[in-house]
Amino acid sequence: MDAVAHCVVVIPAFNEELSLPAVLAELRRVVPELDVVVVNDGSADKTERVATEGGATVVSLPFNLGIGGALRAGFRYAVEHGYERAVQFDADGQHDAGQIQNLLRGLDDGADMVIGNRFGSGSDYAVGQTRGLAMGLLRFLTRRLAGKHFTDTSSGFRAVQGSLLERFARDYPVEYMDSVETLISSCRAGFDVREVDTVMHQRAGGQPSNRSFRLLYNYARLLVVIGTSGLRRRAT
Amino acid sequence: MSAQAHALVAVLSIGTILFILRLVSRGVLKAKYSLLWLTIGVFVAAMAAVPSLLDTVADALGVSYPPALWLMMGMAFLFVLAVHFSWELSRMEGRVRTLAEEVALLRTRLDDPGPGAEKADLGAGETLDRPESGLR
């Protein structure tokens, strides 16, 4: 068994029956050596069937937990089944399967987590003004709190391995913005987190998971979490 | 306090205590919460029985307007209660989440024991219609 056999691609999916088949087909074509697990986060559509037909293992949550909840379930699956590495991949087709090897190379180099920067050169990924502003704020906060610069703090295209994977399987925030939160907490806990440039596509189908009202709520929630993380550190 | 108001408070507090005890005896309310409300009931009953009690306490604490003390105590109590329920709810949500994951993972394991595990004894028809090996 070679190194990649210990790696599983975790795809959280909530009502993604339209885009999921193409994503699974691409993964099978580009990285056929990787196992794929789709975490069906209480979808009301045919996500579960589409995923099974696409050849993935399906973990079906009994109700919708939110992106972070689905991810922790996926990480738990990975740890319970003896995988050493997990790649987090979107079900909506915005990530490029061809870039997975890039992330894994970072893990080979000894990183605990590698984040795919969606704004790498050659990427056709663009965000609106408000979103861009918010991301700038997150960049600034992350830099201050993690002590390291990351261009794309909220990227959901990541690879994680070893003890950090086990940590994620145990303890992972349930709600959206989980990526920023875990990025900061992982850095603060002393894990080696790196960022590599990746190519990104615009969403292929489904709905963006962030309506502006929800986004605002999640920013506020995140600020509280970040603000209190300093307290927690002193307490322990 | 007028005689009518006095009687009203007495009836209300006794009624509250009886209602809580009834809930507990029917197993609807957990004993730990009943204790909370029974304490309140006893408090109110004591006030009803000895109307001058509040004035005495307020005087001792230096509160010039006794009803203000009563309101403040009530608000403090409700605040603590609300925080407690938020805490309890957070804990519950965490547990429900873990259980949901557990159920999902167990169900997946039933369908596909995965590498290293003993293959579950499935019927032939059941194993046939699973195209899971496609990605292996």
PDB file of C-alpha atoms in Angstrom, chain A:
ATOM      1  CA  MET A   1       0.000   0.000   0.000  1.00  0.00           C
ATOM      2  CA  ASP A   2       1.478   3.358  -0.961  1.00  0.00           C
ATOM      3  CA  ALA A   3       1.140   6.634   0.904  1.00  0.00           C
ATOM      4  CA  VAL A   4      -1.972   7.876  -0.851  1.00  0.00           C
ATOM      5  CA  ALA A   5      -3.897   4.767   0.150  1.00  0.00           C
ATOM      6  CA  HIS A   6      -4.039   6.146   3.679  1.00  0.00           C
ATOM      7  CA  CYS A   7      -5.755   9.277   2.456  1.00  0.00           C
ATOM      8  CA  VAL A   8      -9.461   9.908   2.134  1.00  0.00           C
ATOM      9  CA  VAL A   9     -11.267  12.757   0.404  1.00  0.00           C
ATOM     10  CA  VAL A  10     -14.028  14.151   2.652  1.00  0.00           C
ATOM     11  CA  ILE A  11     -16.858  15.912   0.839  1.00  0.00           C
ATOM     12  CA  PRO A  12     -19.512  17.603   2.958  1.00  0.00           C
ATOM     13  CA  ALA A  13     -22.708  17.798   0.894  1.00  0.00           C
ATOM     14  CA  PHE A  14     -26.003  19.498   1.619  1.00  0.00           C
ATOM     15  CA  ASN A  15     -28.476  19.329  -1.263  1.00  0.00           C
ATOM     16  CA  GLU A  16     -25.791  18.936  -3.929  1.00  0.00           C
ATOM     17  CA  GLU A  17     -27.405  16.366  -6.220  1.00  0.00           C
ATOM     18  CA  LEU A  18     -26.774  18.588  -9.253  1.00  0.00           C
ATOM     19  CA  SER A  19     -23.056  19.169  -8.883  1.00  0.00           C
ATOM     20  CA  LEU A  20     -21.958  16.073  -6.981  1.00  0.00           C
ATOM     21  CA  PRO A  21     -21.908  13.549  -9.885  1.00  0.00           C
ATOM     22  CA  ALA A  22     -19.445  15.656 -11.876  1.00  0.00           C
ATOM     23  CA  VAL A  23     -17.251  16.221  -8.799  1.00  0.00           C
ATOM     24  CA  LEU A  24     -17.115  12.486  -8.039  1.00  0.00           C
ATOM     25  CA  ALA A  25     -16.441  11.642 -11.668  1.00  0.00           C
ATOM     26  CA  GLU A  26     -13.572  14.124 -11.773  1.00  0.00           C
ATOM     27  CA  LEU A  27     -12.070  12.735  -8.572  1.00  0.00           C
ATOM     28  CA  ARG A  28     -12.281   9.208  -9.954  1.00  0.00           C
ATOM     29  CA  ARG A  29     -10.613  10.317 -13.156  1.00  0.00           C
ATOM     30  CA  VAL A  30      -7.859  12.486 -11.631  1.00  0.00           C
ATOM     31  CA  VAL A  31      -7.093  10.763  -8.308  1.00  0.00           C
ATOM     32  CA  PRO A  32      -8.476   7.218  -8.668  1.00  0.00           C
ATOM     33  CA  GLU A  33      -6.177   6.002  -5.886  1.00  0.00           C
ATOM     34  CA  LEU A  34      -7.969   8.049  -3.206  1.00  0.00           C
ATOM     35  CA  ASP A  35     -10.996   6.840  -1.266  1.00  0.00           C
ATOM     36  CA  VAL A  36     -13.904   9.246  -1.207  1.00  0.00           C
ATOM     37  CA  VAL A  37     -16.440   9.735   1.564  1.00  0.00           C
ATOM     38  CA  VAL A  38     -19.428  12.005   1.077  1.00  0.00           C
ATOM     39  CA  VAL A  39     -20.996  13.311   4.279  1.00  0.00           C
ATOM     40  CA  ASN A  40     -24.632  13.855   3.445  1.00  0.00           C
ATOM     41  CA  ASP A  41     -25.631  16.632   5.832  1.00  0.00           C
ATOM     42  CA  GLY A  42     -29.334  15.892   6.058  1.00  0.00           C
ATOM     43  CA  SER A  43     -30.055  16.689   2.414  1.00  0.00           C
ATOM     44  CA  ALA A  44     -33.650  16.772   1.235  1.00  0.00           C
ATOM     45  CA  ASP A  45     -32.723  15.862  -2.338  1.00  0.00           C
ATOM     46  CA  LYS A  46     -31.080  12.796  -3.855  1.00  0.00           C
ATOM     47  CA  THR A  47     -27.571  13.623  -2.632  1.00  0.00           C
ATOM     48  CA  GLU A  48     -27.207  10.289  -0.856  1.00  0.00           C
ATOM     49  CA  ARG A  49     -28.190   8.214  -3.900  1.00  0.00           C
ATOM     50  CA  VAL A  50     -26.116  10.294  -6.284  1.00  0.00           C
ATOM     51  CA  ALA A  51     -23.074   9.880  -4.033  1.00  0.00           C
ATOM     52  CA  THR A  52     -23.500   6.117  -3.770  1.00  0.00           C
ATOM     53  CA  GLU A  53     -23.941   5.846  -7.519  1.00  0.00           C
ATOM     54  CA  GLY A  54     -20.821   7.946  -7.943  1.00  0.00           C
ATOM     55  CA  GLY A  55     -18.860   5.279  -6.103  1.00  0.00           C
ATOM     56  CA  ALA A  56     -18.319   7.136  -2.831  1.00  0.00           C
ATOM     57  CA  THR A  57     -18.835   5.853   0.681  1.00  0.00           C
ATOM     58  CA  VAL A  58     -21.721   7.816   2.175  1.00  0.00           C
ATOM     59  CA  VAL A  59     -22.061   8.932   5.766  1.00  0.00           C
ATOM     60  CA  SER A  60     -25.612  10.189   6.117  1.00  0.00           C
ATOM     61  CA  LEU A  61     -26.356  12.442   9.055  1.00  0.00           C
ATOM     62  CA  PRO A  62     -29.927  12.088  10.341  1.00  0.00           C
ATOM     63  CA  PHE A  63     -30.469  15.856  10.125  1.00  0.00           C
ATOM     64  CA  ASN A  64     -28.630  18.960   8.991  1.00  0.00           C
ATOM     65  CA  LEU A  65     -25.749  19.871  11.310  1.00  0.00           C
ATOM     66  CA  GLY A  66     -24.048  22.565   9.258  1.00  0.00           C
ATOM     67  CA  ILE A  67     -20.758  22.495   7.400  1.00  0.00           C
ATOM     68  CA  GLY A  68     -18.557  22.038  10.456  1.00  0.00           C
ATOM     69  CA  GLY A  69     -20.751  19.246  11.782  1.00  0.00           C
ATOM     70  CA  ALA A  70     -20.544  17.390   8.506  1.00  0.00           C
ATOM     71  CA  LEU A  71     -16.781  17.847   8.439  1.00  0.00           C
ATOM     72  CA  ARG A  72     -16.232  16.490  11.925  1.00  0.00           C
ATOM     73  CA  ALA A  73     -18.295  13.452  10.996  1.00  0.00           C
ATOM     74  CA  GLY A  74     -16.037  13.019   7.953  1.00  0.00           C
ATOM     75  CA  PHE A  75     -12.868  13.415  10.011  1.00  0.00           C
ATOM     76  CA  ARG A  76     -14.194  10.923  12.530  1.00  0.00           C
ATOM     77  CA  TYR A  77     -14.853   8.507   9.697  1.00  0.00           C
ATOM     78  CA  ALA A  78     -11.262   8.995   8.527  1.00  0.00           C
ATOM     79  CA  VAL A  79      -9.765   8.383  11.964  1.00  0.00           C
ATOM     80  CA  GLU A  80     -12.018   5.428  12.763  1.00  0.00           C
ATOM     81  CA  HIS A  81     -11.077   3.763   9.505  1.00  0.00           C
ATOM     82  CA  GLY A  82      -7.375   4.220  10.045  1.00  0.00           C
ATOM     83  CA  TYR A  83      -6.690   6.933   7.482  1.00  0.00           C
ATOM     84  CA  GLU A  84      -3.705   9.109   8.262  1.00  0.00           C
ATOM     85  CA  ARG A  85      -4.692  11.930   5.958  1.00  0.00           C
ATOM     86  CA  ALA A  86      -7.884  13.621   4.915  1.00  0.00           C
ATOM     87  CA  VAL A  87      -8.519  16.073   2.109  1.00  0.00           C
ATOM     88  CA  GLN A  88     -11.477  18.402   2.501  1.00  0.00           C
ATOM     89  CA  PHE A  89     -13.169  18.991  -0.827  1.00  0.00           C
ATOM     90  CA  ASP A  90     -16.285  20.932  -1.853  1.00  0.00           C
ATOM     91  CA  ALA A  91     -19.285  19.225  -3.412  1.00  0.00           C
ATOM     92  CA  ASP A  92     -20.176  22.217  -5.567  1.00  0.00           C
ATOM     93  CA  GLY A  93     -17.362  21.815  -8.069  1.00  0.00           C
ATOM     94  CA  GLN A  94     -15.337  24.914  -7.175  1.00  0.00           C
ATOM     95  CA  HIS A  95     -12.245  22.924  -6.222  1.00  0.00           C
ATOM     96  CA  ASP A  96      -9.921  21.385  -8.764  1.00  0.00           C
ATOM     97  CA  ALA A  97      -9.170  17.715  -8.154  1.00  0.00           C
ATOM     98  CA  GLY A  98      -5.887  18.121 -10.010  1.00  0.00           C
ATOM     99  CA  GLN A  99      -4.642  20.310  -7.143  1.00  0.00           C
ATOM    100  CA  ILE A 100      -5.060  17.649  -4.474  1.00  0.00           C
ATOM    101  CA  GLN A 101      -1.562  16.327  -5.106  1.00  0.00           C
ATOM    102  CA  ASN A 102      -0.258  19.858  -4.455  1.00  0.00           C
ATOM    103  CA  LEU A 103      -1.792  19.810  -0.996  1.00  0.00           C
ATOM    104  CA  LEU A 104      -0.554  16.292  -0.286  1.00  0.00           C
ATOM    105  CA  ARG A 105       2.979  17.305  -1.260  1.00  0.00           C
ATOM    106  CA  GLY A 106       2.804  19.900   1.506  1.00  0.00           C
ATOM    107  CA  LEU A 107       1.906  17.128   3.945  1.00  0.00           C
ATOM    108  CA  ASP A 108       4.840  15.088   2.623  1.00  0.00           C
ATOM    109  CA  ASP A 109       7.042  18.044   3.522  1.00  0.00           C
ATOM    110  CA  GLY A 110       5.891  17.734   7.117  1.00  0.00           C
ATOM    111  CA  ALA A 111       3.024  20.223   7.384  1.00  0.00           C
ATOM    112  CA  ASP A 112       0.131  19.253   9.667  1.00  0.00           C
ATOM    113  CA  MET A 113      -2.338  21.072   7.478  1.00  0.00           C
ATOM    114  CA  VAL A 114      -2.097  22.543   3.982  1.00  0.00           C
ATOM    115  CA  ILE A 115      -4.613  25.118   2.799  1.00  0.00           C
ATOM    116  CA  GLY A 116      -5.417  25.636  -0.853  1.00  0.00           C
ATOM    117  CA  ASN A 117      -5.374  29.346  -1.642  1.00  0.00           C
ATOM    118  CA  ARG A 118      -8.254  29.991  -4.051  1.00  0.00           C
ATOM    119  CA  PHE A 119      -6.672  33.202  -5.270  1.00  0.00           C
ATOM    120  CA  GLY A 120      -3.554  31.616  -6.694  1.00  0.00           C
ATOM    121  CA  SER A 121      -2.267  32.692 -10.097  1.00  0.00           C
ATOM    122  CA  GLY A 122      -4.371  31.380 -12.955  1.00  0.00           C
ATOM    123  CA  SER A 123      -7.443  31.092 -10.749  1.00  0.00           C
ATOM    124  CA  ASP A 124     -10.718  32.440 -12.148  1.00  0.00           C
ATOM    125  CA  TYR A 125     -12.237  32.740  -8.700  1.00  0.00           C
ATOM    126  CA  ALA A 126     -13.536  36.190  -7.813  1.00  0.00           C
ATOM    127  CA  VAL A 127     -15.576  37.589  -4.932  1.00  0.00           C
ATOM    128  CA  GLY A 128     -17.809  40.641  -4.560  1.00  0.00           C
ATOM    129  CA  GLN A 129     -16.773  43.829  -2.806  1.00  0.00           C
ATOM    130  CA  THR A 130     -18.436  43.165   0.548  1.00  0.00           C
ATOM    131  CA  ARG A 131     -17.098  39.657   0.673  1.00  0.00           C
ATOM    132  CA  GLY A 132     -13.660  40.898  -0.327  1.00  0.00           C
ATOM    133  CA  LEU A 133     -13.709  43.433   2.493  1.00  0.00           C
ATOM    134  CA  ALA A 134     -14.787  40.809   5.013  1.00  0.00           C
ATOM    135  CA  MET A 135     -12.054  38.484   3.819  1.00  0.00           C
ATOM    136  CA  GLY A 136      -9.532  41.286   4.244  1.00  0.00           C
ATOM    137  CA  LEU A 137     -10.612  41.680   7.857  1.00  0.00           C
ATOM    138  CA  LEU A 138     -10.276  37.944   8.419  1.00  0.00           C
ATOM    139  CA  ARG A 139      -6.814  38.018   6.855  1.00  0.00           C
ATOM    140  CA  PHE A 140      -5.787  40.784   9.234  1.00  0.00           C
ATOM    141  CA  LEU A 141      -7.236  39.031  12.315  1.00  0.00           C
ATOM    142  CA  THR A 142      -5.688  35.734  11.358  1.00  0.00           C
ATOM    143  CA  ARG A 143      -2.325  37.341  10.926  1.00  0.00           C
ATOM    144  CA  ARG A 144      -2.535  38.908  14.359  1.00  0.00           C
ATOM    145  CA  LEU A 145      -3.824  35.794  16.107  1.00  0.00           C
ATOM    146  CA  ALA A 146      -2.130  33.004  14.200  1.00  0.00           C
ATOM    147  CA  GLY A 147       1.105  34.933  13.870  1.00  0.00           C
ATOM    148  CA  LYS A 148       1.357  33.998  10.207  1.00  0.00           C
ATOM    149  CA  HIS A 149       0.028  35.396   6.951  1.00  0.00           C
ATOM    150  CA  PHE A 150      -2.597  33.482   5.001  1.00  0.00           C
ATOM    151  CA  THR A 151      -4.146  34.842   1.813  1.00  0.00           C
ATOM    152  CA  ASP A 152      -7.271  32.708   1.833  1.00  0.00           C
ATOM    153  CA  THR A 153      -8.279  32.166   5.436  1.00  0.00           C
ATOM    154  CA  SER A 154     -11.727  30.750   4.721  1.00  0.00           C
ATOM    155  CA  SER A 155     -10.719  28.246   2.061  1.00  0.00           C
ATOM    156  CA  GLY A 156     -12.497  24.918   2.360  1.00  0.00           C
ATOM    157  CA  PHE A 157      -9.892  23.167   0.246  1.00  0.00           C
ATOM    158  CA  ARG A 158      -7.473  21.682   2.745  1.00  0.00           C
ATOM    159  CA  ALA A 159      -5.476  18.600   3.558  1.00  0.00           C
ATOM    160  CA  VAL A 160      -4.766  17.551   7.117  1.00  0.00           C
ATOM    161  CA  GLN A 161      -2.879  14.671   8.672  1.00  0.00           C
ATOM    162  CA  GLY A 162      -1.780  12.929  11.834  1.00  0.00           C
ATOM    163  CA  SER A 163      -2.494  14.385  15.237  1.00  0.00           C
ATOM    164  CA  LEU A 164      -4.241  17.449  13.811  1.00  0.00           C
ATOM    165  CA  LEU A 165      -6.658  15.166  11.963  1.00  0.00           C
ATOM    166  CA  GLU A 166      -7.331  13.367  15.230  1.00  0.00           C
ATOM    167  CA  ARG A 167      -7.884  16.702  16.917  1.00  0.00           C
ATOM    168  CA  PHE A 168     -10.391  17.707  14.230  1.00  0.00           C
ATOM    169  CA  ALA A 169     -12.189  14.390  14.642  1.00  0.00           C
ATOM    170  CA  ARG A 170     -12.606  15.140  18.338  1.00  0.00           C
ATOM    171  CA  ASP A 171     -13.126  18.840  18.391  1.00  0.00           C
ATOM    172  CA  TYR A 172     -14.360  20.836  15.437  1.00  0.00           C
ATOM    173  CA  PRO A 173     -16.666  23.874  15.389  1.00  0.00           C
ATOM    174  CA  VAL A 174     -20.108  22.989  14.116  1.00  0.00           C
ATOM    175  CA  GLU A 175     -21.015  26.141  12.229  1.00  0.00           C
ATOM    176  CA  TYR A 176     -19.968  27.947   9.085  1.00  0.00           C
ATOM    177  CA  MET A 177     -16.641  29.877   9.276  1.00  0.00           C
ATOM    178  CA  ASP A 178     -15.198  26.725  10.737  1.00  0.00           C
ATOM    179  CA  SER A 179     -12.198  27.085   8.418  1.00  0.00           C
ATOM    180  CA  VAL A 180     -10.996  30.408   9.847  1.00  0.00           C
ATOM    181  CA  GLU A 181     -11.627  29.272  13.382  1.00  0.00           C
ATOM    182  CA  THR A 182      -9.681  26.040  12.993  1.00  0.00           C
ATOM    183  CA  LEU A 183      -6.912  27.773  11.066  1.00  0.00           C
ATOM    184  CA  ILE A 184      -6.300  30.129  13.969  1.00  0.00           C
ATOM    185  CA  SER A 185      -6.703  27.555  16.721  1.00  0.00           C
ATOM    186  CA  SER A 186      -4.411  25.085  14.938  1.00  0.00           C
ATOM    187  CA  CYS A 187      -1.679  27.708  14.532  1.00  0.00           C
ATOM    188  CA  ARG A 188      -2.033  28.764  18.151  1.00  0.00           C
ATOM    189  CA  ALA A 189      -1.790  25.158  19.296  1.00  0.00           C
ATOM    190  CA  GLY A 190       1.572  24.978  17.549  1.00  0.00           C
ATOM    191  CA  PHE A 191       0.626  22.964  14.468  1.00  0.00           C
ATOM    192  CA  ASP A 192       2.459  23.589  11.207  1.00  0.00           C
ATOM    193  CA  VAL A 193      -0.101  25.097   8.825  1.00  0.00           C
ATOM    194  CA  ARG A 194       0.907  26.127   5.315  1.00  0.00           C
ATOM    195  CA  GLU A 195      -0.791  27.590   2.289  1.00  0.00           C
ATOM    196  CA  VAL A 196      -0.302  26.688  -1.349  1.00  0.00           C
ATOM    197  CA  ASP A 197      -1.746  28.339  -4.459  1.00  0.00           C
ATOM    198  CA  THR A 198      -4.520  26.435  -6.180  1.00  0.00           C
ATOM    199  CA  VAL A 199      -6.728  27.022  -9.172  1.00  0.00           C
ATOM    200  CA  MET A 200     -10.392  27.506  -8.395  1.00  0.00           C
ATOM    201  CA  HIS A 201     -13.565  27.323 -10.427  1.00  0.00           C
ATOM    202  CA  GLN A 202     -16.741  29.295 -10.008  1.00  0.00           C
ATOM    203  CA  ARG A 203     -19.493  27.225  -8.441  1.00  0.00           C
ATOM    204  CA  ALA A 204     -20.961  24.647 -10.788  1.00  0.00           C
ATOM    205  CA  GLY A 205     -24.355  24.320  -9.156  1.00  0.00           C
ATOM    206  CA  GLY A 206     -26.291  24.488  -5.929  1.00  0.00           C
ATOM    207  CA  GLN A 207     -26.683  27.562  -3.772  1.00  0.00           C
ATOM    208  CA  PRO A 208     -23.941  29.488  -1.986  1.00  0.00           C
ATOM    209  CA  SER A 209     -24.031  28.577   1.687  1.00  0.00           C
ATOM    210  CA  ASN A 210     -23.801  32.193   2.769  1.00  0.00           C
ATOM    211  CA  ARG A 211     -26.695  34.584   2.442  1.00  0.00           C
ATOM    212  CA  SER A 212     -25.626  38.000   3.639  1.00  0.00           C
ATOM    213  CA  PHE A 213     -27.705  37.909   6.828  1.00  0.00           C
ATOM    214  CA  ARG A 214     -26.310  34.551   7.830  1.00  0.00           C
ATOM    215  CA  LEU A 215     -22.852  35.711   6.859  1.00  0.00           C
ATOM    216  CA  LEU A 216     -23.144  38.667   9.213  1.00  0.00           C
ATOM    217  CA  TYR A 217     -24.263  36.406  12.038  1.00  0.00           C
ATOM    218  CA  ASN A 218     -21.386  34.062  11.408  1.00  0.00           C
ATOM    219  CA  TYR A 219     -18.869  36.900  11.384  1.00  0.00           C
ATOM    220  CA  ALA A 220     -20.184  38.097  14.725  1.00  0.00           C
ATOM    221  CA  ARG A 221     -20.026  34.575  16.107  1.00  0.00           C
ATOM    222  CA  LEU A 222     -16.509  34.125  14.812  1.00  0.00           C
ATOM    223  CA  LEU A 223     -15.344  37.368  16.419  1.00  0.00           C
ATOM    224  CA  VAL A 224     -16.661  36.144  19.770  1.00  0.00           C
ATOM    225  CA  VAL A 225     -14.890  32.828  19.339  1.00  0.00           C
ATOM    226  CA  ILE A 226     -11.626  34.493  18.347  1.00  0.00           C
ATOM    227  CA  GLY A 227     -11.965  37.040  21.122  1.00  0.00           C
ATOM    228  CA  THR A 228     -12.461  34.392  23.781  1.00  0.00           C
ATOM    229  CA  SER A 229      -9.781  32.066  22.451  1.00  0.00           C
ATOM    230  CA  GLY A 230      -7.203  34.276  24.148  1.00  0.00           C
ATOM    231  CA  LEU A 231      -8.975  33.816  27.469  1.00  0.00           C
ATOM    232  CA  ARG A 232      -9.195  30.091  27.002  1.00  0.00           C
ATOM    233  CA  ARG A 233      -5.511  29.893  26.375  1.00  0.00           C
ATOM    234  CA  ARG A 234      -4.651  31.683  29.575  1.00  0.00           C
ATOM    235  CA  ALA A 235      -7.052  29.486  31.528  1.00  0.00           C
ATOM    236  CA  THR A 236      -5.505  26.200  30.481  1.00  0.00           C
TER     237      THR A 236
END
